[in-house]
PDB file of C-alpha atoms in Angstrom:
ATOM      1  CA  GLU A   6      -8.963   0.018 -13.552  1.00  0.00           C
ATOM      2  CA  ILE A   7     -10.665   1.845 -10.675  1.00  0.00           C
ATOM      3  CA  VAL A   8      -9.213   5.327 -10.138  1.00  0.00           C
ATOM      4  CA  MET A   9      -9.066   6.646  -6.582  1.00  0.00           C
ATOM      5  CA  THR A  10      -9.028  10.414  -6.074  1.00  0.00           C
ATOM      6  CA  GLN A  11      -8.177  12.008  -2.734  1.00  0.00           C
ATOM      7  CA  SER A  12      -8.790  15.546  -1.557  1.00  0.00           C
ATOM      8  CA  PRO A  13      -7.377  17.855  -0.486  1.00  0.00           C
ATOM      9  CA  ALA A  14      -3.727  17.348  -1.435  1.00  0.00           C
ATOM     10  CA  THR A  15      -2.655  18.997   1.821  1.00  0.00           C
ATOM     11  CA  LEU A  16      -4.672  19.454   5.011  1.00  0.00           C
ATOM     12  CA  SER A  17      -3.691  21.925   7.731  1.00  0.00           C
ATOM     13  CA  VAL A  18      -5.316  21.358  11.111  1.00  0.00           C
ATOM     14  CA  SER A  19      -4.670  22.734  14.597  1.00  0.00           C
ATOM     15  CA  PRO A  20      -3.878  20.335  17.460  1.00  0.00           C
ATOM     16  CA  GLY A  21      -7.047  19.064  19.089  1.00  0.00           C
ATOM     17  CA  GLU A  22      -9.170  19.904  16.063  1.00  0.00           C
ATOM     18  CA  ARG A  23     -10.887  17.508  13.671  1.00  0.00           C
ATOM     19  CA  ALA A  24      -9.189  16.393  10.446  1.00  0.00           C
ATOM     20  CA  THR A  25     -11.311  15.101   7.579  1.00  0.00           C
ATOM     21  CA  PHE A  26      -9.936  13.350   4.497  1.00  0.00           C
ATOM     22  CA  SER A  27     -11.932  12.501   1.385  1.00  0.00           C
ATOM     23  CA  CYS A  28     -11.527   9.683  -1.102  1.00  0.00           C
ATOM     24  CA  ARG A  29     -13.602   9.107  -4.225  1.00  0.00           C
ATOM     25  CA  ALA A  30     -13.720   5.986  -6.407  1.00  0.00           C
ATOM     26  CA  SER A  31     -14.345   6.165 -10.155  1.00  0.00           C
ATOM     27  CA  GLN A  32     -17.005   3.460  -9.784  1.00  0.00           C
ATOM     28  CA  SER A  33     -18.781   1.798  -6.915  1.00  0.00           C
ATOM     29  CA  ILE A  34     -16.540  -0.295  -4.668  1.00  0.00           C
ATOM     30  CA  SER A  35     -19.173  -1.068  -2.003  1.00  0.00           C
ATOM     31  CA  ASN A  36     -17.190  -0.927   1.257  1.00  0.00           C
ATOM     32  CA  SER A  37     -13.949  -2.423  -0.108  1.00  0.00           C
ATOM     33  CA  LEU A  38     -11.819   0.479   0.995  1.00  0.00           C
ATOM     34  CA  ALA A  39      -8.788   0.766   3.235  1.00  0.00           C
ATOM     35  CA  TRP A  40      -6.946   3.759   4.696  1.00  0.00           C
ATOM     36  CA  TYR A  41      -3.220   3.868   5.449  1.00  0.00           C
ATOM     37  CA  GLN A  42      -0.996   6.239   7.376  1.00  0.00           C
ATOM     38  CA  GLN A  43       2.584   6.780   6.220  1.00  0.00           C
ATOM     39  CA  LYS A  44       5.121   8.698   8.287  1.00  0.00           C
ATOM     40  CA  PRO A  45       8.402   9.892   6.744  1.00  0.00           C
ATOM     41  CA  GLY A  46      10.855   7.065   6.143  1.00  0.00           C
ATOM     42  CA  GLN A  47       8.354   4.392   7.186  1.00  0.00           C
ATOM     43  CA  ALA A  48       6.196   1.846   5.437  1.00  0.00           C
ATOM     44  CA  PRO A  49       2.463   2.520   5.276  1.00  0.00           C
ATOM     45  CA  ARG A  50       0.419   1.354   8.246  1.00  0.00           C
ATOM     46  CA  LEU A  51      -3.098  -0.014   7.879  1.00  0.00           C
ATOM     47  CA  LEU A  52      -5.618   2.128   9.774  1.00  0.00           C
ATOM     48  CA  ILE A  53      -9.052   1.184   8.440  1.00  0.00           C
ATOM     49  CA  TYR A  54     -10.460  -1.615   6.285  1.00  0.00           C
ATOM     50  CA  GLY A  55     -13.966  -2.376   5.146  1.00  0.00           C
ATOM     51  CA  ALA A  56     -14.394   1.434   5.000  1.00  0.00           C
ATOM     52  CA  SER A  57     -15.045   1.668   8.743  1.00  0.00           C
ATOM     53  CA  THR A  58     -13.294  -1.095  10.723  1.00  0.00           C
ATOM     54  CA  ARG A  59     -10.230  -0.005  12.670  1.00  0.00           C
ATOM     55  CA  ALA A  60      -7.205  -2.245  12.365  1.00  0.00           C
ATOM     56  CA  THR A  61      -5.623  -3.742  15.471  1.00  0.00           C
ATOM     57  CA  GLY A  62      -4.068  -1.126  17.735  1.00  0.00           C
ATOM     58  CA  VAL A  63      -5.425   1.918  15.906  1.00  0.00           C
ATOM     59  CA  PRO A  64      -6.612   4.632  18.316  1.00  0.00           C
ATOM     60  CA  ALA A  65     -10.324   5.298  18.552  1.00  0.00           C
ATOM     61  CA  ARG A  66      -9.851   8.906  17.357  1.00  0.00           C
ATOM     62  CA  PHE A  67      -9.511   7.446  13.835  1.00  0.00           C
ATOM     63  CA  SER A  68     -12.786   6.583  12.117  1.00  0.00           C
ATOM     64  CA  GLY A  69     -13.866   5.785   8.591  1.00  0.00           C
ATOM     65  CA  SER A  70     -17.192   6.073   6.819  1.00  0.00           C
ATOM     66  CA  GLY A  71     -18.782   5.862   3.399  1.00  0.00           C
ATOM     67  CA  SER A  72     -19.754   3.327   0.785  1.00  0.00           C
ATOM     68  CA  GLY A  73     -20.127   3.150  -2.956  1.00  0.00           C
ATOM     69  CA  THR A  74     -17.915   5.906  -4.331  1.00  0.00           C
ATOM     70  CA  GLU A  75     -17.509   8.425  -1.481  1.00  0.00           C
ATOM     71  CA  PHE A  76     -15.432   7.789   1.628  1.00  0.00           C
ATOM     72  CA  THR A  77     -14.152   9.779   4.574  1.00  0.00           C
ATOM     73  CA  LEU A  78     -11.409   9.302   7.139  1.00  0.00           C
ATOM     74  CA  THR A  79     -11.761  11.407  10.282  1.00  0.00           C
ATOM     75  CA  ILE A  80      -9.318  12.110  13.075  1.00  0.00           C
ATOM     76  CA  SER A  81     -11.518  13.448  15.860  1.00  0.00           C
ATOM     77  CA  SER A  82      -8.834  15.329  17.793  1.00  0.00           C
ATOM     78  CA  LEU A  83      -5.521  15.842  16.071  1.00  0.00           C
ATOM     79  CA  GLN A  84      -2.388  14.780  17.933  1.00  0.00           C
ATOM     80  CA  SER A  85       1.133  15.755  16.889  1.00  0.00           C
ATOM     81  CA  GLU A  86       1.999  12.121  16.166  1.00  0.00           C
ATOM     82  CA  ASP A  87      -0.731  12.009  13.501  1.00  0.00           C
ATOM     83  CA  ILE A  88       1.348  14.093  11.107  1.00  0.00           C
ATOM     84  CA  ALA A  89       1.760  11.879   8.048  1.00  0.00           C
ATOM     85  CA  VAL A  90       0.493  11.213   4.551  1.00  0.00           C
ATOM     86  CA  TYR A  91      -2.795   9.306   4.343  1.00  0.00           C
ATOM     87  CA  PHE A  92      -3.693   7.018   1.436  1.00  0.00           C
ATOM     88  CA  CYS A  93      -6.907   5.282   0.496  1.00  0.00           C
ATOM     89  CA  GLN A  94      -6.946   1.985  -1.423  1.00  0.00           C
ATOM     90  CA  GLN A  95      -9.709   0.025  -3.121  1.00  0.00           C
ATOM     91  CA  TYR A  96      -9.792  -3.764  -3.176  1.00  0.00           C
ATOM     92  CA  LYS A  97     -13.169  -4.365  -4.788  1.00  0.00           C
ATOM     93  CA  ASN A  98     -11.840  -5.078  -8.278  1.00  0.00           C
ATOM     94  CA  TRP A  99      -8.308  -6.293  -8.867  1.00  0.00           C
ATOM     95  CA  PRO A 100      -5.918  -6.560 -10.538  1.00  0.00           C
ATOM     96  CA  PRO A 101      -4.880  -3.973 -10.094  1.00  0.00           C
ATOM     97  CA  ILE A 102      -5.299  -2.882  -6.510  1.00  0.00           C
ATOM     98  CA  THR A 103      -5.281   0.933  -6.708  1.00  0.00           C
ATOM     99  CA  PHE A 104      -4.399   3.721  -4.306  1.00  0.00           C
ATOM    100  CA  GLY A 105      -5.294   7.369  -4.087  1.00  0.00           C
ATOM    101  CA  GLN A 106      -2.491   9.877  -4.549  1.00  0.00           C
ATOM    102  CA  GLY A 107      -2.426  10.727  -0.841  1.00  0.00           C
ATOM    103  CA  THR A 108      -3.270  13.654   1.437  1.00  0.00           C
ATOM    104  CA  ARG A 109      -0.505  15.269   3.454  1.00  0.00           C
ATOM    105  CA  LEU A 110      -1.562  16.292   6.972  1.00  0.00           C
ATOM    106  CA  GLU A 111       0.291  19.183   8.577  1.00  0.00           C
ATOM    107  CA  ILE A 112      -0.040  21.092  11.822  1.00  0.00           C
ATOM    108  CA  LYS A 113      -1.544  24.560  11.537  1.00  0.00           C
TER     109      LYS A 113
ATOM    110  CA  GLN B  17       2.385 -10.950  14.494  1.00  0.00           C
ATOM    111  CA  VAL B  18       3.706 -11.589  11.018  1.00  0.00           C
ATOM    112  CA  GLN B  19       7.018 -10.010  10.047  1.00  0.00           C
ATOM    113  CA  LEU B  20       8.230  -9.367   6.521  1.00  0.00           C
ATOM    114  CA  GLN B  21      11.938  -8.968   5.807  1.00  0.00           C
ATOM    115  CA  GLN B  22      13.124  -7.707   2.450  1.00  0.00           C
ATOM    116  CA  SER B  23      16.492  -8.262   0.797  1.00  0.00           C
ATOM    117  CA  GLY B  24      18.066  -7.375  -2.530  1.00  0.00           C
ATOM    118  CA  ALA B  25      20.266  -4.947  -4.390  1.00  0.00           C
ATOM    119  CA  GLY B  26      19.585  -1.244  -4.152  1.00  0.00           C
ATOM    120  CA  LEU B  27      21.672   0.266  -6.972  1.00  0.00           C
ATOM    121  CA  LEU B  28      21.214  -0.685 -10.608  1.00  0.00           C
ATOM    122  CA  LYS B  29      22.233   0.614 -14.002  1.00  0.00           C
ATOM    123  CA  PRO B  30      19.707   1.170 -16.799  1.00  0.00           C
ATOM    124  CA  SER B  31      18.702  -2.056 -18.583  1.00  0.00           C
ATOM    125  CA  GLU B  32      19.712  -4.233 -15.621  1.00  0.00           C
ATOM    126  CA  THR B  33      17.344  -6.523 -13.711  1.00  0.00           C
ATOM    127  CA  LEU B  34      15.898  -5.703 -10.308  1.00  0.00           C
ATOM    128  CA  SER B  35      15.665  -8.664  -7.939  1.00  0.00           C
ATOM    129  CA  LEU B  36      14.156  -8.534  -4.472  1.00  0.00           C
ATOM    130  CA  THR B  37      13.099 -11.209  -2.007  1.00  0.00           C
ATOM    131  CA  CYS B  38      10.635 -11.016   0.873  1.00  0.00           C
ATOM    132  CA  GLY B  39      10.762 -13.489   3.733  1.00  0.00           C
ATOM    133  CA  VAL B  40       7.777 -13.954   6.005  1.00  0.00           C
ATOM    134  CA  ALA B  41       8.012 -15.084   9.614  1.00  0.00           C
ATOM    135  CA  GLY B  42       5.169 -16.541  11.599  1.00  0.00           C
ATOM    136  CA  VAL B  43       3.073 -17.775   8.674  1.00  0.00           C
ATOM    137  CA  SER B  44       3.467 -19.568   5.357  1.00  0.00           C
ATOM    138  CA  LEU B  45       2.696 -18.171   1.920  1.00  0.00           C
ATOM    139  CA  SER B  46      -0.372 -20.423   1.669  1.00  0.00           C
ATOM    140  CA  ASP B  47      -2.018 -18.559   4.540  1.00  0.00           C
ATOM    141  CA  ASN B  48      -2.451 -15.236   2.709  1.00  0.00           C
ATOM    142  CA  SER B  49      -1.851 -13.265  -0.477  1.00  0.00           C
ATOM    143  CA  TRP B  50       1.453 -11.416  -0.844  1.00  0.00           C
ATOM    144  CA  SER B  51       1.960  -8.233  -2.798  1.00  0.00           C
ATOM    145  CA  TRP B  52       4.730  -6.016  -4.082  1.00  0.00           C
ATOM    146  CA  ILE B  53       4.156  -2.251  -4.079  1.00  0.00           C
ATOM    147  CA  ARG B  54       6.470   0.577  -5.046  1.00  0.00           C
ATOM    148  CA  GLN B  55       6.683   4.275  -4.251  1.00  0.00           C
ATOM    149  CA  PRO B  56       8.803   6.688  -6.298  1.00  0.00           C
ATOM    150  CA  PRO B  57      10.429   9.464  -4.263  1.00  0.00           C
ATOM    151  CA  GLU B  58       7.854  11.913  -2.934  1.00  0.00           C
ATOM    152  CA  LYS B  59       5.064  10.170  -4.862  1.00  0.00           C
ATOM    153  CA  GLY B  60       2.199   7.762  -4.269  1.00  0.00           C
ATOM    154  CA  LEU B  61       1.886   4.000  -4.060  1.00  0.00           C
ATOM    155  CA  GLU B  62       1.749   1.709  -7.102  1.00  0.00           C
ATOM    156  CA  TRP B  63       0.744  -1.928  -6.755  1.00  0.00           C
ATOM    157  CA  ILE B  64       3.024  -4.162  -8.821  1.00  0.00           C
ATOM    158  CA  GLY B  65       1.448  -7.563  -8.366  1.00  0.00           C
ATOM    159  CA  GLU B  66       0.812 -10.469  -6.036  1.00  0.00           C
ATOM    160  CA  ILE B  67       1.083 -14.169  -5.401  1.00  0.00           C
ATOM    161  CA  THR B  68      -2.117 -15.585  -3.968  1.00  0.00           C
ATOM    162  CA  HIS B  69      -2.495 -18.160  -1.201  1.00  0.00           C
ATOM    163  CA  SER B  70      -3.033 -20.816  -3.882  1.00  0.00           C
ATOM    164  CA  GLY B  71       0.034 -19.811  -5.864  1.00  0.00           C
ATOM    165  CA  ASN B  72      -1.666 -17.845  -8.611  1.00  0.00           C
ATOM    166  CA  ILE B  73       0.039 -14.675  -9.800  1.00  0.00           C
ATOM    167  CA  ASN B  74      -1.652 -11.375 -10.652  1.00  0.00           C
ATOM    168  CA  TYR B  75       0.139  -8.378 -12.146  1.00  0.00           C
ATOM    169  CA  ASN B  76      -0.570  -4.722 -12.686  1.00  0.00           C
ATOM    170  CA  PRO B  77      -1.183  -4.477 -16.434  1.00  0.00           C
ATOM    171  CA  SER B  78       1.063  -1.404 -16.547  1.00  0.00           C
ATOM    172  CA  LEU B  79       4.099  -3.516 -15.588  1.00  0.00           C
ATOM    173  CA  ARG B  80       3.086  -7.003 -16.698  1.00  0.00           C
ATOM    174  CA  SER B  81       5.539  -7.249 -19.585  1.00  0.00           C
ATOM    175  CA  ARG B  82       8.572  -6.702 -17.343  1.00  0.00           C
ATOM    176  CA  VAL B  83       7.603  -8.245 -13.998  1.00  0.00           C
ATOM    177  CA  THR B  84       7.843 -11.723 -12.540  1.00  0.00           C
ATOM    178  CA  ILE B  85       6.624 -12.623  -9.052  1.00  0.00           C
ATOM    179  CA  SER B  86       7.206 -16.111  -7.757  1.00  0.00           C
ATOM    180  CA  ALA B  87       7.371 -18.237  -4.633  1.00  0.00           C
ATOM    181  CA  VAL B  88      10.899 -19.139  -3.592  1.00  0.00           C
ATOM    182  CA  SER B  89       9.905 -21.348  -0.672  1.00  0.00           C
ATOM    183  CA  GLU B  90       7.072 -21.811   1.823  1.00  0.00           C
ATOM    184  CA  THR B  91       8.116 -18.548   3.469  1.00  0.00           C
ATOM    185  CA  GLN B  92       9.767 -16.481   0.726  1.00  0.00           C
ATOM    186  CA  PHE B  93       8.611 -14.823  -2.462  1.00  0.00           C
ATOM    187  CA  SER B  94      10.446 -12.737  -5.008  1.00  0.00           C
ATOM    188  CA  LEU B  95      10.122  -9.847  -7.431  1.00  0.00           C
ATOM    189  CA  THR B  96      12.007  -9.526 -10.695  1.00  0.00           C
ATOM    190  CA  LEU B  97      11.730  -6.428 -12.883  1.00  0.00           C
ATOM    191  CA  ASN B  98      13.554  -6.490 -16.216  1.00  0.00           C
ATOM    192  CA  SER B  99      15.111  -3.650 -18.226  1.00  0.00           C
ATOM    193  CA  VAL B 100      14.963  -1.063 -15.464  1.00  0.00           C
ATOM    194  CA  ALA B 101      15.137   2.648 -16.198  1.00  0.00           C
ATOM    195  CA  ALA B 102      15.359   5.792 -14.098  1.00  0.00           C
ATOM    196  CA  ALA B 103      11.560   5.810 -13.800  1.00  0.00           C
ATOM    197  CA  ASP B 104      11.798   2.559 -11.823  1.00  0.00           C
ATOM    198  CA  THR B 105      13.682   4.322  -9.025  1.00  0.00           C
ATOM    199  CA  ALA B 106      11.485   3.844  -5.970  1.00  0.00           C
ATOM    200  CA  VAL B 107      11.128   2.304  -2.557  1.00  0.00           C
ATOM    201  CA  TYR B 108       9.845  -1.222  -3.072  1.00  0.00           C
ATOM    202  CA  TYR B 109       7.680  -2.854  -0.406  1.00  0.00           C
ATOM    203  CA  CYS B 110       6.321  -6.328   0.121  1.00  0.00           C
ATOM    204  CA  ALA B 111       3.063  -6.667   2.037  1.00  0.00           C
ATOM    205  CA  ARG B 112       0.493  -9.201   3.218  1.00  0.00           C
ATOM    206  CA  GLY B 113      -3.084  -9.242   2.013  1.00  0.00           C
ATOM    207  CA  GLY B 114      -6.001 -11.482   2.859  1.00  0.00           C
ATOM    208  CA  LYS B 115      -7.114 -14.586   1.023  1.00  0.00           C
ATOM    209  CA  MET B 116     -10.237 -12.846  -0.199  1.00  0.00           C
ATOM    210  CA  ARG B 117      -9.854  -9.182   0.730  1.00  0.00           C
ATOM    211  CA  ARG B 118      -6.832  -7.284  -0.450  1.00  0.00           C
ATOM    212  CA  PHE B 119      -6.210  -4.740   2.242  1.00  0.00           C
ATOM    213  CA  LEU B 120      -2.561  -4.899   3.279  1.00  0.00           C
ATOM    214  CA  ASP B 121      -2.081  -5.340   6.997  1.00  0.00           C
ATOM    215  CA  SER B 122       1.646  -6.016   7.322  1.00  0.00           C
ATOM    216  CA  TRP B 123       4.472  -4.444   5.338  1.00  0.00           C
ATOM    217  CA  GLY B 124       8.156  -5.025   4.871  1.00  0.00           C
ATOM    218  CA  GLN B 125      10.657  -2.362   5.759  1.00  0.00           C
ATOM    219  CA  GLY B 126      11.053  -1.162   2.172  1.00  0.00           C
ATOM    220  CA  THR B 127      14.061  -1.253  -0.142  1.00  0.00           C
ATOM    221  CA  LEU B 128      15.220   1.862  -1.966  1.00  0.00           C
ATOM    222  CA  VAL B 129      16.171   0.876  -5.489  1.00  0.00           C
ATOM    223  CA  THR B 130      18.025   3.545  -7.440  1.00  0.00           C
ATOM    224  CA  VAL B 131      18.560   3.234 -11.179  1.00  0.00           C
ATOM    225  CA  SER B 132      21.399   5.404 -12.369  1.00  0.00           C
ATOM    226  CA  SER B 133      24.159   5.196 -14.935  1.00  0.00           C
TER     227      SER B 133
END
């Protein structure tokens, strides 16, 4: 099973500033990585797949990068509606599909 | 735009069986893969298993002995989890994945299942 590790656990960012999330895979997953946003009481929403491709309707301020074992999700200019928990997920080797433990984004 | 609608009981006693169904609108099961995922309160996401576009079933090894996923119809699939315990208390989601790539682009609304005596 591929273990996904996210850091930090909580990220505090001021409005308009950049937010950077990290995700590490326990072995190479090429670019088979997705990012999700989950707001309280809602289902996760797909943001990024293929490590860097934005899903339909996702604002351009969200971008993804990385390959192999190290990945990054960046919000270029934080908006208040971006407050959520962000998860990464690998789909290179399954079963099982595995998720990171999540990073909580809060407003500074 | 595919829509997923979940149904099933939300309150169970220990040792009972969890049963949930997910209906898909706008596509048929043969168009994609279909997963079940759960999320304990204030915790992360755990993939339970899937039914593929060709009808094959894959399970998370951690739950394999207690889980059954099956197709109910062309547009519905189900989850059964036997011998539930308090640790199975979670929000359960169904979601759509691709035929070849398993990122999950559409999700059901979630069902809170509480196991309590």
